[in-house]
Amino acid sequence: SNGIQWPKPIVSSSKAISDLISRVLDDAPAANLFQVSIKANLAINGKDVFELSNGSTSGSILISASTGVAAAWAFNYYLKYIVNSSVYWSGKNIRISNSTLFPIAKPIRIIANDLYRWYGNPCTFSYSAAFWNFSRWEKEIDWMAMNGINLVYATTGIEYIYNKVFLQMGFPQSELDDYFTGPAFLAWSRMGNLQKHGGPLSNNWHQSQFQLAKQIIQRMTDIGIIPVLPAFTGFMPRTAPL
């Protein structure tokens, strides 16, 4: 009873998932053939559930799901197992007609094994994503949802917050410039292993990453992914008084 109370998965809206489907299908007419229905009461003991069946109009597919992530997951299931298509990190291979969707022989119902599916760590979002813009992040967030991920580490822009807080604590900007590493080494900085190397981070970097972070978090929550914001780890500039 005294354990950590995690938030419940976000329900999201059917429009957010319809928009995801349109992005993945490059706005092809076939995107409109997917009918999306989000019903929180489909969940089993809080676990995500999705159902796939033929839609109300000929050539359409109905996705019924407990959350937005479950609906995106259902869409990916249809691509993988019904029409032998793939969306992966380096691209996609989608085989769908623009005029009709391949029908489902009988309704499919999938229940998630786990309440939460986690993605990301300090290395993931430094080594792989240090220089991503929102266009690239958008693809990644869609991929996350399509693979059932609903809990994601959100570290982008954390240095902007640290910089503001350290300035308010009395550290001059020159000392902070000697503290933050360059973008390619932020994982080491965030884990307390390294200072300054490849830095400093410019004010433009801080501002752009902060704006990017807001876009990332907004898109995650729109789709139904819970962003996990990092807490202060206790690492300080070398000039911090003992």
Coordinates of C-alpha atoms in Angstrom, one line a residue:
S1 CA 0.0 0.0 0.0
N2 CA 3.0 2.3 0.5
G3 CA 4.5 1.5 -3.0
I4 CA 4.8 3.9 -5.9
Q5 CA 1.5 4.7 -7.5
W6 CA 2.1 4.8 -11.3
P7 CA -0.3 6.8 -13.4
K8 CA -2.9 4.9 -15.4
P9 CA -2.3 4.7 -19.2
I10 CA -3.7 7.7 -21.0
V11 CA -6.8 7.0 -23.0
S12 CA -6.1 9.5 -25.8
S13 CA -8.5 10.3 -28.7
S14 CA -9.4 8.4 -31.9
K15 CA -8.4 11.5 -33.9
A16 CA -4.8 11.3 -32.6
I17 CA -4.6 7.7 -33.8
S18 CA -6.2 8.4 -37.1
D19 CA -3.6 11.2 -37.6
L20 CA -0.9 8.6 -36.8
I21 CA -2.3 6.2 -39.4
S22 CA -2.3 9.0 -41.9
R23 CA 1.3 9.8 -41.2
V24 CA 2.4 6.2 -41.5
L25 CA 0.5 5.7 -44.7
D26 CA 1.8 9.1 -46.1
D27 CA -1.7 10.5 -46.3
A28 CA -2.8 7.8 -48.7
P29 CA -6.6 7.4 -49.1
A30 CA -6.4 4.0 -47.4
A31 CA -5.8 5.8 -44.1
N32 CA -9.5 6.8 -44.1
L33 CA -10.5 3.2 -44.3
F34 CA -9.4 2.5 -40.7
Q35 CA -12.2 3.3 -38.2
V36 CA -10.8 3.9 -34.7
S37 CA -12.8 3.6 -31.5
I38 CA -11.2 4.2 -28.1
K39 CA -13.1 2.6 -25.2
A40 CA -11.4 2.6 -21.8
N41 CA -13.8 -0.1 -20.5
L42 CA -12.2 -2.6 -22.9
A43 CA -9.2 -2.8 -20.6
I44 CA -8.8 -6.0 -18.5
N45 CA -7.5 -5.4 -15.0
G46 CA -6.0 -2.1 -16.3
K47 CA -4.2 -3.9 -19.1
D48 CA -4.5 -2.7 -22.7
V49 CA -6.8 -4.6 -25.1
F50 CA -7.4 -4.1 -28.8
E51 CA -9.8 -5.7 -31.2
L52 CA -9.7 -5.8 -35.0
S53 CA -12.7 -6.5 -37.1
N54 CA -14.2 -5.6 -40.5
G55 CA -15.6 -2.1 -40.5
S56 CA -19.1 -0.8 -41.0
T57 CA -18.4 0.0 -44.7
S58 CA -17.1 -2.4 -47.3
G59 CA -13.3 -2.5 -47.5
S60 CA -12.8 -0.8 -44.1
I61 CA -11.3 -2.1 -40.8
L62 CA -12.5 -1.3 -37.3
I63 CA -10.0 -0.8 -34.6
S64 CA -11.5 -0.9 -31.1
A65 CA -9.0 -0.3 -28.2
S66 CA -8.8 0.6 -24.6
T67 CA -6.2 3.4 -25.1
G68 CA -4.6 5.3 -28.0
V69 CA -1.4 3.2 -27.7
A70 CA -3.5 0.0 -27.9
A71 CA -5.2 1.4 -31.1
A72 CA -1.8 2.2 -32.7
W73 CA -0.6 -1.3 -31.7
A74 CA -3.7 -2.8 -33.4
F75 CA -2.9 -0.9 -36.5
N76 CA 0.6 -2.2 -36.5
Y77 CA -0.7 -5.8 -35.9
Y78 CA -2.9 -5.5 -38.9
L79 CA 0.0 -4.3 -41.0
K80 CA 2.3 -7.1 -39.8
Y81 CA 0.0 -10.1 -39.7
I82 CA -2.8 -9.4 -42.1
V83 CA -1.1 -7.6 -45.0
N84 CA 2.5 -8.6 -44.5
S85 CA 3.8 -5.0 -44.1
S86 CA 6.4 -3.5 -41.8
V87 CA 7.3 -0.2 -40.2
Y88 CA 10.8 -0.3 -38.8
W89 CA 13.5 2.1 -37.6
S90 CA 15.1 2.6 -41.0
G91 CA 11.9 2.8 -43.1
K92 CA 8.8 0.9 -44.0
N93 CA 7.4 -1.6 -46.6
I94 CA 3.6 -1.2 -46.7
R95 CA 1.4 -3.2 -49.1
I96 CA -2.1 -1.7 -48.9
S97 CA -4.5 -0.8 -51.7
N98 CA -5.8 2.7 -51.7
S99 CA -9.4 1.6 -52.5
T100 CA -10.0 -1.2 -50.1
L101 CA -8.4 -3.0 -47.1
F102 CA -7.9 -6.7 -46.9
P103 CA -10.7 -8.1 -44.8
I104 CA -10.3 -10.1 -41.6
A105 CA -11.7 -13.6 -41.6
K106 CA -12.8 -13.4 -37.9
P107 CA -12.4 -10.7 -35.2
I108 CA -9.0 -10.6 -33.5
R109 CA -8.7 -9.7 -29.8
I110 CA -5.3 -9.1 -28.1
I111 CA -4.7 -8.5 -24.3
A112 CA -1.4 -7.0 -23.3
N113 CA 0.7 -9.1 -21.0
D114 CA 1.8 -6.1 -18.9
L115 CA 0.3 -2.9 -17.7
Y116 CA 3.3 -0.8 -18.7
R117 CA 5.8 -1.2 -21.6
W118 CA 8.9 0.9 -21.1
Y119 CA 11.3 2.4 -23.7
G120 CA 14.5 4.4 -23.4
N121 CA 17.4 5.2 -21.2
P122 CA 20.1 8.0 -21.0
C123 CA 22.1 6.3 -23.7
T124 CA 19.2 5.9 -26.1
F125 CA 18.4 9.6 -26.3
S126 CA 22.0 10.8 -26.4
Y127 CA 23.8 8.4 -28.7
S128 CA 20.9 7.8 -31.1
A129 CA 18.8 10.9 -30.8
A130 CA 21.1 13.8 -29.9
F131 CA 20.5 15.7 -33.1
W132 CA 17.0 14.6 -34.0
N133 CA 14.5 17.3 -35.0
F134 CA 10.8 16.9 -34.4
S135 CA 10.2 15.3 -37.8
R136 CA 12.5 12.4 -36.7
W137 CA 11.0 12.3 -33.2
E138 CA 7.5 12.1 -34.7
K139 CA 8.5 8.9 -36.6
E140 CA 10.0 7.4 -33.4
I141 CA 6.9 8.3 -31.3
D142 CA 4.6 6.7 -33.8
W143 CA 6.9 3.6 -33.9
M144 CA 6.7 3.5 -30.1
A145 CA 2.9 3.5 -30.0
M146 CA 2.7 1.0 -32.8
N147 CA 4.8 -1.4 -30.8
G148 CA 2.6 -1.0 -27.7
I149 CA 5.1 1.2 -25.7
N150 CA 3.2 3.4 -23.2
L151 CA 5.9 4.6 -20.8
V152 CA 8.9 6.6 -22.2
Y153 CA 11.9 8.3 -20.6
A154 CA 11.7 12.0 -21.8
T155 CA 15.1 13.6 -21.3
T156 CA 15.2 16.1 -24.1
G157 CA 15.8 19.6 -22.9
I158 CA 16.8 18.7 -19.3
E159 CA 19.9 20.8 -19.6
Y160 CA 17.8 23.9 -20.3
I161 CA 16.1 23.4 -16.9
Y162 CA 19.4 22.6 -15.1
N163 CA 21.0 25.8 -16.6
K164 CA 18.1 28.0 -15.3
V165 CA 18.1 26.4 -11.9
F166 CA 21.9 26.7 -11.5
L167 CA 21.8 30.3 -12.6
Q168 CA 19.2 31.0 -9.9
M169 CA 21.5 29.3 -7.4
G170 CA 24.2 31.8 -8.2
F171 CA 26.5 29.9 -10.6
P172 CA 27.8 32.2 -13.4
Q173 CA 27.2 31.1 -17.0
S174 CA 30.9 30.7 -17.5
E175 CA 31.0 27.9 -14.9
L176 CA 28.0 26.2 -16.4
D177 CA 29.7 26.3 -19.8
D178 CA 32.5 24.4 -18.2
Y179 CA 30.0 21.9 -16.8
F180 CA 27.7 20.8 -19.7
T181 CA 29.2 18.5 -22.3
G182 CA 28.5 18.8 -26.0
P183 CA 25.3 17.2 -27.4
A184 CA 27.1 13.9 -28.4
F185 CA 28.2 13.3 -24.9
L186 CA 25.1 14.2 -22.9
A187 CA 24.6 10.6 -21.7
W188 CA 27.9 10.7 -19.9
S189 CA 27.0 14.1 -18.4
R190 CA 23.6 13.0 -17.3
M191 CA 25.1 9.9 -15.6
G192 CA 27.7 12.1 -13.8
N193 CA 30.7 10.6 -15.6
L194 CA 31.9 13.6 -17.5
Q195 CA 31.9 17.4 -17.6
K196 CA 32.6 20.0 -20.3
H197 CA 33.9 17.5 -22.9
G198 CA 32.8 18.7 -26.4
G199 CA 30.9 21.7 -24.9
P200 CA 29.7 24.2 -24.1
L201 CA 26.1 24.1 -25.0
S202 CA 25.0 27.4 -26.6
N203 CA 21.9 29.4 -25.6
N204 CA 20.4 28.5 -28.9
W205 CA 20.9 24.8 -28.2
H206 CA 19.2 25.2 -24.8
Q207 CA 16.2 27.1 -26.3
S208 CA 15.8 24.8 -29.3
Q209 CA 15.9 21.6 -27.1
F210 CA 13.4 23.1 -24.7
Q211 CA 11.0 23.8 -27.6
L212 CA 11.6 20.3 -29.0
A213 CA 10.9 18.8 -25.6
K214 CA 7.5 20.5 -25.4
Q215 CA 6.6 19.1 -28.9
I216 CA 7.8 15.6 -27.9
I217 CA 5.8 15.5 -24.7
Q218 CA 2.7 17.0 -26.3
R219 CA 2.7 14.4 -29.0
M220 CA 3.3 11.5 -26.6
T221 CA 0.4 12.6 -24.4
D222 CA -1.8 13.2 -27.5
I223 CA -1.3 9.6 -28.6
G224 CA -1.5 8.1 -25.0
I225 CA 2.2 7.6 -24.1
I226 CA 3.1 8.5 -20.5
P227 CA 6.3 10.6 -20.6
V228 CA 8.7 10.1 -17.6
L229 CA 10.5 13.3 -16.8
P230 CA 13.9 12.8 -15.1
A231 CA 14.5 14.1 -11.6
F232 CA 17.6 15.9 -10.4
T233 CA 20.4 13.3 -10.1
G234 CA 22.5 15.3 -7.7
F235 CA 25.4 16.0 -10.1
M236 CA 26.8 19.5 -9.8
P237 CA 29.5 21.7 -11.4
R238 CA 33.0 21.2 -10.1
T239 CA 32.8 24.7 -8.6
A240 CA 29.9 23.8 -6.3
P241 CA 30.9 24.5 -2.6
L242 CA 31.4 21.4 -0.5

